[in-house]
mmCIF file of C-alpha atoms in Angstrom:
data_model
loop_
_atom_site.group_PDB
_atom_site.id
_atom_site.type_symbol
_atom_site.label_atom_id
_atom_site.label_comp_id
_atom_site.label_asym_id
_atom_site.label_seq_id
_atom_site.Cartn_x
_atom_site.Cartn_y
_atom_site.Cartn_z
ATOM 1 C CA MET O 95 7.865 15.478 34.998
ATOM 2 C CA SER O 96 10.129 14.741 32.688
ATOM 3 C CA VAL O 97 10.473 10.743 31.255
ATOM 4 C CA VAL O 98 13.539 8.984 29.878
ATOM 5 C CA VAL O 99 12.541 6.674 26.908
ATOM 6 C CA LYS O 100 14.861 4.427 24.591
ATOM 7 C CA VAL O 101 14.562 5.081 21.073
ATOM 8 C CA LYS O 102 16.068 2.282 18.772
ATOM 9 C CA ASN O 103 16.602 2.646 14.662
ATOM 10 C CA ALA O 104 15.271 -0.225 13.425
ATOM 11 C CA GLU O 105 17.521 -0.098 10.282
ATOM 12 C CA THR O 106 20.580 0.071 12.321
ATOM 13 C CA GLY O 107 20.257 -1.322 15.736
ATOM 14 C CA ALA O 108 21.452 1.746 17.366
ATOM 15 C CA THR O 109 19.687 2.862 20.315
ATOM 16 C CA LEU O 110 19.703 6.566 22.017
ATOM 17 C CA ASP O 111 18.236 8.083 25.281
ATOM 18 C CA MET O 112 15.632 11.143 24.975
ATOM 19 C CA GLU O 113 14.407 12.965 27.762
ATOM 20 C CA LEU O 114 10.644 14.386 27.272
ATOM 21 C CA GLU O 115 8.995 16.580 28.602
ATOM 22 C CA PRO O 116 4.689 15.529 29.194
ATOM 23 C CA GLU O 117 3.967 18.601 26.257
ATOM 24 C CA ASN O 118 6.393 16.947 23.643
ATOM 25 C CA THR O 119 4.702 15.454 20.957
ATOM 26 C CA ILE O 120 5.570 11.659 18.990
ATOM 27 C CA ASN O 121 6.128 14.170 15.981
ATOM 28 C CA GLU O 122 9.198 15.760 17.916
ATOM 29 C CA ILE O 123 10.436 12.331 19.103
ATOM 30 C CA ILE O 124 10.457 11.332 15.217
ATOM 31 C CA GLU O 125 12.035 14.563 14.014
ATOM 32 C CA SER O 126 14.365 14.209 16.578
ATOM 33 C CA ALA O 127 15.738 10.620 16.869
ATOM 34 C CA ALA O 128 15.898 10.984 12.749
ATOM 35 C CA SER O 129 17.677 14.077 12.801
ATOM 36 C CA PHE O 130 20.356 12.447 15.488
ATOM 37 C CA TRP O 131 20.874 9.537 12.765
ATOM 38 C CA HIS O 132 21.029 11.932 9.747
ATOM 39 C CA ARG O 133 17.553 9.964 8.382
ATOM 40 C CA ASP O 134 15.871 13.057 7.178
ATOM 41 C CA SER O 135 14.652 12.083 4.057
ATOM 42 C CA GLY O 136 12.578 9.647 4.440
ATOM 43 C CA ALA O 137 9.153 9.008 6.349
ATOM 44 C CA TYR O 138 9.171 7.145 9.364
ATOM 45 C CA VAL O 139 6.723 6.033 12.311
ATOM 46 C CA LEU O 140 7.441 5.278 15.848
ATOM 47 C CA ARG O 141 6.264 2.428 17.564
ATOM 48 C CA ARG O 142 5.902 1.105 20.759
ATOM 49 C CA GLY O 143 5.224 -2.850 20.964
ATOM 50 C CA LYS O 144 2.734 -3.354 18.207
ATOM 51 C CA LYS O 145 1.394 0.050 18.430
ATOM 52 C CA VAL O 146 2.378 2.985 15.996
ATOM 53 C CA LEU O 147 1.842 6.229 17.980
ATOM 54 C CA SER O 148 0.158 8.619 16.430
ATOM 55 C CA GLY O 149 2.178 11.714 15.927
ATOM 56 C CA SER O 150 0.146 14.520 16.963
ATOM 57 C CA SER O 151 0.014 12.807 20.275
ATOM 58 C CA SER O 152 1.931 13.956 23.112
ATOM 59 C CA VAL O 153 3.955 11.975 25.686
ATOM 60 C CA ARG O 154 1.285 12.927 28.353
ATOM 61 C CA ASP O 155 -1.543 11.543 26.066
ATOM 62 C CA ALA O 156 0.202 8.135 24.283
ATOM 63 C CA PRO O 157 0.839 7.944 27.621
ATOM 64 C CA LEU O 158 5.032 7.729 27.616
ATOM 65 C CA ILE O 159 6.573 6.312 30.709
ATOM 66 C CA THR O 160 10.217 6.157 31.854
ATOM 67 C CA GLY O 161 11.737 3.205 30.325
ATOM 68 C CA ASP O 162 9.481 2.795 27.394
ATOM 69 C CA VAL O 163 11.563 1.385 24.236
ATOM 70 C CA LEU O 164 9.953 2.808 20.798
ATOM 71 C CA GLU O 165 11.261 1.972 17.858
ATOM 72 C CA LEU O 166 11.796 4.375 14.690
ATOM 73 C CA ILE O 167 11.026 2.531 11.620
ATOM 74 C CA PRO O 168 10.990 3.123 7.882
ATOM 75 C CA ASP O 169 7.727 3.922 6.191
ATOM 76 C CA PRO O 170 8.331 2.839 2.790
ATOM 77 C CA GLU O 171 6.979 4.732 0.042
ATOM 78 C CA GLY O 172 7.658 3.190 -3.475
ATOM 79 C CA GLY O 173 5.491 1.213 -5.476
ATOM 80 C CA MET Y 195 -32.885 -36.946 -11.192
ATOM 81 C CA ARG Y 196 -29.953 -38.893 -12.153
ATOM 82 C CA LYS Y 197 -27.100 -36.398 -12.644
ATOM 83 C CA ILE Y 198 -24.353 -37.391 -15.301
ATOM 84 C CA VAL Y 199 -20.765 -35.769 -14.795
ATOM 85 C CA ARG Y 200 -18.523 -35.911 -17.582
ATOM 86 C CA ALA Y 201 -14.957 -36.981 -16.769
ATOM 87 C CA GLY Y 202 -12.487 -33.903 -17.165
ATOM 88 C CA TYR Y 203 -15.126 -31.285 -17.304
ATOM 89 C CA GLN Y 204 -13.282 -29.025 -14.151
ATOM 90 C CA ASP Y 205 -10.279 -28.716 -16.310
ATOM 91 C CA GLU Y 206 -12.855 -26.529 -18.778
ATOM 92 C CA ASP Y 207 -13.714 -24.377 -15.636
ATOM 93 C CA ARG Y 208 -10.348 -21.639 -15.597
ATOM 94 C CA LEU Y 209 -11.405 -20.915 -12.011
ATOM 95 C CA ASP Y 210 -11.657 -24.739 -10.923
ATOM 96 C CA ARG Y 211 -8.725 -24.707 -8.560
ATOM 97 C CA SER Y 212 -9.994 -21.260 -7.076
ATOM 98 C CA ARG Y 213 -13.416 -22.701 -6.268
ATOM 99 C CA ARG Y 214 -11.537 -25.655 -4.201
ATOM 100 C CA ILE Y 215 -10.233 -22.960 -1.931
ATOM 101 C CA GLU Y 216 -13.084 -22.672 0.608
ATOM 102 C CA TRP Y 217 -12.873 -19.645 2.206
ATOM 103 C CA LEU Y 218 -12.391 -17.413 -1.326
ATOM 104 C CA ASP Y 219 -15.925 -16.047 -1.886
ATOM 105 C CA LEU Y 220 -15.304 -16.462 -5.638
ATOM 106 C CA ASP Y 221 -18.901 -15.190 -6.670
ATOM 107 C CA ARG Y 222 -18.261 -12.220 -5.083
ATOM 108 C CA ILE Y 223 -14.806 -11.747 -6.163
ATOM 109 C CA CYS Y 224 -16.023 -12.494 -9.652
ATOM 110 C CA GLY Y 225 -18.552 -9.898 -9.779
ATOM 111 C CA SER Y 226 -16.201 -7.288 -8.016
ATOM 112 C CA THR Y 227 -14.370 -4.015 -9.826
ATOM 113 C CA ALA Y 228 -11.258 -2.669 -8.877
ATOM 114 C CA VAL Y 229 -8.970 0.146 -9.152
ATOM 115 C CA LEU Y 230 -5.345 -0.244 -9.508
ATOM 116 C CA VAL Y 231 -3.221 3.120 -9.200
ATOM 117 C CA GLY Y 232 0.039 2.827 -10.210
ATOM 118 C CA ALA Y 233 1.227 0.398 -12.595
ATOM 119 C CA GLY Y 234 4.737 0.435 -11.785
ATOM 120 C CA ALA Y 235 6.747 -2.883 -10.487
ATOM 121 C CA LEU Y 236 3.740 -3.406 -7.660
ATOM 122 C CA GLY Y 237 1.372 -2.162 -9.975
ATOM 123 C CA ASN Y 238 2.350 -5.073 -12.467
ATOM 124 C CA GLU Y 239 2.319 -7.955 -10.098
ATOM 125 C CA VAL Y 240 -0.925 -6.781 -8.414
ATOM 126 C CA ALA Y 241 -2.748 -6.619 -12.048
ATOM 127 C CA LYS Y 242 -1.617 -10.100 -12.347
ATOM 128 C CA ASN Y 243 -3.062 -11.330 -9.343
ATOM 129 C CA LEU Y 244 -6.383 -9.738 -9.892
ATOM 130 C CA ALA Y 245 -6.594 -10.979 -12.934
ATOM 131 C CA LEU Y 246 -5.774 -14.644 -11.922
ATOM 132 C CA SER Y 247 -8.163 -14.123 -9.210
ATOM 133 C CA GLY Y 248 -11.135 -13.548 -11.595
ATOM 134 C CA PHE Y 249 -12.143 -9.806 -10.900
ATOM 135 C CA ALA Y 250 -14.986 -8.883 -13.314
ATOM 136 C CA GLY Y 251 -13.087 -5.795 -13.903
ATOM 137 C CA ILE Y 252 -10.013 -3.393 -13.331
ATOM 138 C CA THR Y 253 -9.497 0.671 -14.417
ATOM 139 C CA ILE Y 254 -5.507 1.163 -14.127
ATOM 140 C CA VAL Y 255 -4.465 4.283 -13.360
ATOM 141 C CA ASP Y 256 -0.864 5.769 -14.182
ATOM 142 C CA SER Y 257 0.074 8.894 -15.945
ATOM 143 C CA ASP Y 258 3.893 7.630 -16.735
ATOM 144 C CA THR Y 259 5.407 6.305 -19.704
ATOM 145 C CA ILE Y 260 7.781 2.937 -19.492
ATOM 146 C CA GLU Y 261 11.529 3.458 -19.688
ATOM 147 C CA MET Y 262 14.203 0.677 -19.765
ATOM 148 C CA SER Y 263 15.204 0.933 -16.528
ATOM 149 C CA ASN Y 264 11.376 -0.180 -15.771
ATOM 150 C CA LEU Y 265 12.104 -3.291 -17.373
ATOM 151 C CA SER Y 266 14.062 -5.086 -14.373
ATOM 152 C CA ARG Y 267 11.192 -5.013 -12.101
ATOM 153 C CA CYS Y 268 7.751 -5.127 -14.363
ATOM 154 C CA ALA Y 269 7.340 -8.334 -15.961
ATOM 155 C CA PHE Y 270 4.459 -6.898 -18.610
ATOM 156 C CA PHE Y 271 6.543 -4.352 -20.024
ATOM 157 C CA SER Y 272 8.778 -4.832 -23.083
ATOM 158 C CA GLU Y 273 12.066 -2.969 -24.518
ATOM 159 C CA GLU Y 274 9.525 -2.117 -27.652
ATOM 160 C CA ASP Y 275 7.131 -0.313 -25.228
ATOM 161 C CA ALA Y 276 10.235 1.448 -23.721
ATOM 162 C CA TYR Y 277 11.284 2.917 -27.354
ATOM 163 C CA ARG Y 278 7.835 3.913 -28.092
ATOM 164 C CA LYS Y 279 7.706 5.388 -24.504
ATOM 165 C CA ARG Y 280 4.153 3.522 -24.340
ATOM 166 C CA ALA Y 281 1.956 4.278 -21.420
ATOM 167 C CA LYS Y 282 2.253 2.194 -18.259
ATOM 168 C CA SER Y 283 -1.309 1.985 -17.802
ATOM 169 C CA GLU Y 284 -2.086 1.097 -21.285
ATOM 170 C CA ALA Y 285 0.654 -1.536 -22.181
ATOM 171 C CA LEU Y 286 -0.467 -3.195 -18.347
ATOM 172 C CA ALA Y 287 -3.948 -3.152 -19.351
ATOM 173 C CA GLU Y 288 -3.182 -4.954 -22.665
ATOM 174 C CA ALA Y 289 -1.215 -7.268 -20.582
ATOM 175 C CA VAL Y 290 -4.046 -8.481 -18.368
ATOM 176 C CA GLN Y 291 -6.400 -8.479 -20.314
ATOM 177 C CA HIS Y 292 -4.519 -11.756 -22.524
ATOM 178 C CA LEU Y 293 -4.239 -13.140 -18.883
ATOM 179 C CA HIS Y 294 -8.000 -12.759 -18.197
ATOM 180 C CA PRO Y 295 -9.857 -12.331 -21.750
ATOM 181 C CA THR Y 296 -13.168 -12.020 -20.284
ATOM 182 C CA MET Y 297 -12.460 -9.615 -17.763
ATOM 183 C CA SER Y 298 -13.528 -5.614 -18.261
ATOM 184 C CA VAL Y 299 -10.325 -3.947 -18.413
ATOM 185 C CA ASP Y 300 -9.905 0.223 -19.189
ATOM 186 C CA PHE Y 301 -6.984 2.370 -18.285
ATOM 187 C CA LYS Y 302 -6.495 6.308 -17.301
ATOM 188 C CA LYS Y 303 -2.986 7.811 -18.619
ATOM 189 C CA CYS Y 304 -3.278 10.338 -16.121
ATOM 190 C CA ARG Y 305 -2.574 11.455 -12.172
ATOM 191 C CA ILE Y 306 -5.288 10.175 -10.071
ATOM 192 C CA GLU Y 307 -5.771 13.727 -8.988
ATOM 193 C CA GLU Y 308 -7.063 14.338 -12.559
ATOM 194 C CA LEU Y 309 -9.986 12.214 -12.331
ATOM 195 C CA PRO Y 310 -13.667 13.011 -11.491
ATOM 196 C CA SER Y 311 -14.261 12.629 -7.378
ATOM 197 C CA ASP Y 312 -17.068 10.551 -8.474
ATOM 198 C CA PHE Y 313 -14.154 8.209 -10.160
ATOM 199 C CA PHE Y 314 -13.809 5.759 -6.700
ATOM 200 C CA GLN Y 315 -17.641 5.263 -6.438
ATOM 201 C CA GLN Y 316 -18.135 3.438 -9.756
ATOM 202 C CA HIS Y 317 -15.580 0.342 -8.039
ATOM 203 C CA ASP Y 318 -15.809 -2.140 -5.096
ATOM 204 C CA ILE Y 319 -12.283 -1.723 -4.019
ATOM 205 C CA ILE Y 320 -9.348 0.480 -4.873
ATOM 206 C CA PHE Y 321 -5.586 -0.616 -4.588
ATOM 207 C CA GLY Y 322 -2.556 1.563 -4.191
ATOM 208 C CA CYS Y 323 0.809 0.830 -5.462
ATOM 209 C CA LEU Y 324 1.910 4.356 -5.840
ATOM 210 C CA ASP Y 325 5.280 5.735 -5.229
ATOM 211 C CA ASN Y 326 4.504 8.750 -3.542
ATOM 212 C CA ILE Y 327 3.084 10.412 -0.296
ATOM 213 C CA ASN Y 328 0.879 12.863 -2.133
ATOM 214 C CA ALA Y 329 -1.020 10.496 -4.084
ATOM 215 C CA ARG Y 330 -1.342 7.745 -1.952
ATOM 216 C CA LEU Y 331 -3.278 10.684 0.929
ATOM 217 C CA HIS Y 332 -5.593 11.546 -2.344
ATOM 218 C CA VAL Y 333 -6.345 8.058 -2.825
ATOM 219 C CA ASN Y 334 -6.772 7.470 1.040
ATOM 220 C CA SER Y 335 -9.278 10.544 1.406
ATOM 221 C CA HIS Y 336 -10.998 10.011 -1.665
ATOM 222 C CA SER Y 337 -11.982 6.318 -1.276
ATOM 223 C CA ARG Y 338 -13.092 6.858 1.951
ATOM 224 C CA LEU Y 339 -15.237 9.773 0.853
ATOM 225 C CA ALA Y 340 -16.494 7.372 -1.570
ATOM 226 C CA GLY Y 341 -16.917 4.203 1.013
ATOM 227 C CA LYS Y 342 -14.556 2.456 -0.433
ATOM 228 C CA PRO Y 343 -11.890 -0.032 1.091
ATOM 229 C CA TYR Y 344 -8.490 1.163 0.130
ATOM 230 C CA ILE Y 345 -5.632 -1.339 0.561
ATOM 231 C CA ASP Y 346 -1.894 0.570 -0.087
ATOM 232 C CA GLY Y 347 1.201 -1.386 -0.599
ATOM 233 C CA SER Y 348 4.607 0.432 -0.438
ATOM 234 C CA MET Y 349 8.247 -0.791 -0.784
ATOM 235 C CA ARG Y 350 11.734 0.643 0.116
ATOM 236 C CA GLY Y 351 14.508 -1.997 -0.711
ATOM 237 C CA THR Y 352 13.494 -5.418 1.409
ATOM 238 C CA LEU Y 353 11.194 -3.332 3.666
ATOM 239 C CA GLY Y 354 7.310 -3.191 2.840
ATOM 240 C CA ARG Y 355 4.030 -2.689 4.305
ATOM 241 C CA VAL Y 356 0.382 -2.918 3.541
ATOM 242 C CA PHE Y 357 -2.140 -1.004 4.917
ATOM 243 C CA VAL Y 358 -5.954 -1.608 5.111
ATOM 244 C CA SER Y 359 -8.492 1.299 5.454
ATOM 245 C CA LEU Y 360 -12.261 0.438 5.911
ATOM 246 C CA PRO Y 361 -14.480 3.159 6.112
ATOM 247 C CA PRO Y 362 -16.372 4.350 7.824
ATOM 248 C CA ASP Y 363 -15.368 3.743 11.117
ATOM 249 C CA GLY Y 364 -11.354 2.336 11.181
ATOM 250 C CA PRO Y 365 -8.226 4.187 10.721
ATOM 251 C CA CYS Y 366 -6.871 5.478 7.238
ATOM 252 C CA LEU Y 367 -3.465 5.887 5.981
ATOM 253 C CA GLU Y 368 -3.710 9.214 7.490
ATOM 254 C CA CYS Y 369 -3.897 8.396 10.878
ATOM 255 C CA ALA Y 370 -0.846 6.725 10.676
ATOM 256 C CA ALA Y 371 1.212 9.346 9.324
ATOM 257 C CA ASN Y 372 2.893 11.978 11.226
ATOM 258 C CA SER Y 373 5.155 15.180 10.286
ATOM 259 C CA SER Y 374 8.266 13.173 8.386
ATOM 260 C CA HIS Y 375 5.836 12.377 5.840
ATOM 261 C CA SER Y 376 4.166 15.968 5.767
ATOM 262 C CA LYS Y 377 7.990 16.886 5.603
ATOM 263 C CA ILE Y 378 8.457 14.557 2.591
ATOM 264 C CA ALA Y 379 5.437 15.317 0.622
ATOM 265 C CA ALA Y 380 6.557 18.586 0.903
ATOM 266 C CA LEU Y 381 10.158 18.100 -0.408
ATOM 267 C CA ARG Y 382 9.070 16.708 -3.551
ATOM 268 C CA PHE Y 383 6.852 19.711 -5.092
ATOM 269 C CA SER Y 384 7.515 23.265 -5.664
ATOM 270 C CA CYS Y 385 5.218 26.014 -4.401
ATOM 271 C CA THR Y 386 3.385 25.563 -7.430
ATOM 272 C CA GLY Y 387 2.860 22.055 -6.584
ATOM 273 C CA SER Y 388 3.653 20.674 -10.197
ATOM 274 C CA GLU Y 389 7.272 20.727 -10.666
ATOM 275 C CA THR Y 390 9.859 18.652 -8.119
ATOM 276 C CA ALA Y 391 11.956 21.007 -6.443
ATOM 277 C CA VAL Y 392 14.460 18.183 -4.773
ATOM 278 C CA PHE Y 393 15.293 15.417 -6.546
ATOM 279 C CA VAL Y 394 16.178 11.980 -3.891
ATOM 280 C CA PRO Y 395 17.086 9.126 -5.734
ATOM 281 C CA PRO Y 396 14.258 6.615 -4.731
ATOM 282 C CA VAL Y 397 15.571 3.449 -3.102
ATOM 283 C CA PRO Y 398 13.771 0.537 -5.359
ATOM 284 C CA ALA Y 399 12.467 -2.270 -3.844
ATOM 285 C CA GLU Y 400 14.225 -5.421 -4.657
ATOM 286 C CA ILE Y 401 11.801 -7.448 -6.908
ATOM 287 C CA THR Y 402 11.346 -10.420 -4.590
ATOM 288 C CA THR Y 403 10.281 -7.853 -1.833
ATOM 289 C CA THR Y 404 7.924 -6.446 -4.820
ATOM 290 C CA SER Y 405 6.245 -10.493 -4.742
ATOM 291 C CA VAL Y 406 5.810 -10.700 -1.417
ATOM 292 C CA ILE Y 407 3.747 -7.328 -1.128
ATOM 293 C CA SER Y 408 1.868 -7.609 -4.053
ATOM 294 C CA ALA Y 409 0.381 -11.193 -2.775
ATOM 295 C CA LEU Y 410 -0.032 -9.328 0.584
ATOM 296 C CA THR Y 411 -1.997 -6.911 -1.063
ATOM 297 C CA VAL Y 412 -4.168 -8.854 -3.208
ATOM 298 C CA ARG Y 413 -4.543 -11.229 -0.557
ATOM 299 C CA GLU Y 414 -6.039 -8.323 1.697
ATOM 300 C CA GLY Y 415 -8.718 -7.719 -1.114
ATOM 301 C CA LEU Y 416 -9.681 -11.225 -1.233
ATOM 302 C CA ARG Y 417 -10.009 -11.507 2.368
ATOM 303 C CA LEU Y 418 -12.064 -8.366 2.312
ATOM 304 C CA LEU Y 419 -14.146 -9.856 -0.350
ATOM 305 C CA SER Y 420 -14.498 -12.968 1.397
ATOM 306 C CA LYS Y 421 -17.013 -13.178 3.821
ATOM 307 C CA GLU Y 422 -15.272 -16.136 5.698
ATOM 308 C CA ALA Y 423 -11.831 -14.379 6.235
ATOM 309 C CA VAL Y 424 -11.693 -11.287 8.810
ATOM 310 C CA PRO Y 425 -9.748 -8.447 7.038
ATOM 311 C CA LEU Y 426 -7.379 -6.312 8.795
ATOM 312 C CA ASP Y 427 -8.633 -3.237 10.004
ATOM 313 C CA GLY Y 428 -6.613 -0.620 12.031
ATOM 314 C CA GLN Y 429 -3.499 -2.976 11.514
ATOM 315 C CA MET Y 430 -0.533 -2.611 8.897
ATOM 316 C CA ILE Y 431 1.326 -5.679 7.970
ATOM 317 C CA TYR Y 432 5.054 -4.789 7.950
ATOM 318 C CA TYR Y 433 7.573 -6.759 6.256
ATOM 319 C CA ASP Y 434 11.268 -6.897 6.664
ATOM 320 C CA GLY Y 435 13.063 -8.889 3.660
ATOM 321 C CA LEU Y 436 16.369 -8.941 5.486
ATOM 322 C CA ARG Y 437 15.166 -10.591 8.684
ATOM 323 C CA ASN Y 438 12.041 -12.187 6.556
ATOM 324 C CA THR Y 439 9.640 -10.989 9.448
ATOM 325 C CA LEU Y 440 6.231 -10.340 9.131
ATOM 326 C CA GLU Y 441 4.425 -8.342 11.742
ATOM 327 C CA LEU Y 442 0.757 -6.548 12.443
ATOM 328 C CA MET Y 443 1.326 -3.472 13.976
ATOM 329 C CA GLU Y 444 -2.117 -1.731 15.092
ATOM 330 C CA VAL Y 445 -2.857 1.993 14.150
ATOM 331 C CA ASP Y 446 -5.687 3.843 15.820
ATOM 332 C CA VAL Y 447 -7.845 6.707 14.140
ATOM 333 C CA ASP Y 448 -5.883 9.776 14.955
ATOM 334 C CA PRO Y 449 -8.689 12.355 16.339
ATOM 335 C CA GLY Y 450 -7.513 15.042 14.281
ATOM 336 C CA CYS Y 451 -7.314 13.335 11.011
ATOM 337 C CA PRO Y 452 -9.436 15.081 8.400
ATOM 338 C CA ASN Y 453 -10.905 12.373 6.852
ATOM 339 C CA HIS Y 454 -12.544 11.197 10.136
ATOM 340 C CA GLY Y 455 -15.841 13.244 10.569
ATOM 341 C CA ILE Y 456 -16.170 14.419 7.063
#
């Protein structure tokens, strides 16, 4: 059964609703959101509250539920 | 026995003021050696903090030479260094030696990947001030294999984060990585692994971001070495300089991470 989550772009404050299947992964959410916002040239992590979600986790394993708010945040790589 | 104290004796001890900070375990800090990987903007600031904190030794690793464009963010590099194309690692080593003359200072002008695998075992704590994901993951895995704590700082613009990786059980940097990191890592290198295939102009850190992240990076090292302070484990500090917010975020061990269970 699919779930619908809200993904927030931490850089702009923009949000989008994303429909997910249980087998979708956090990696797929990150890639889809980054692509939608044309943020393909950087590394990002996805968090729910204080927790950074593991890229290989599935929606089922995370577990994500309808109404969850996830935030896409840049993972800086410079030094 | 009567003890005679000479007035003003405290000011002859370079670490007297640090000794007054009760939670700092100065004996342990002054007996510890650190590796500093990356001698750029963040590396300059971290090296300064390590020297002033009283570390017994530091080995600085960086393969780059100094460019004029480095001078707006690196306190220890000069125009003469840039004209001479001096090695960043060498110039920084010389500068921190002046700050702390009795500290053992060494430098390696090479990529961290070129050093022997036992290099990390020769030190007590590893600080990462790198500018790319591939080198970060290399230092992360080798620190863990050597059983050494790794504290990684990174920045972009007004954003920064500090990650503390404590072997053997805590999550590591790779646990927090995902496919976007793999994509960036793959973009930066050609199929031979040696030449840049795609050039993406980096967004530099604003210099006050560097000050904040370097302080947090070294602070975590000092907390780790001081018994009475509880170090971060499984958490990363995330700094947003535009909002002036600091957050702690939790990272779990990724069961698929290759660095766990080796």
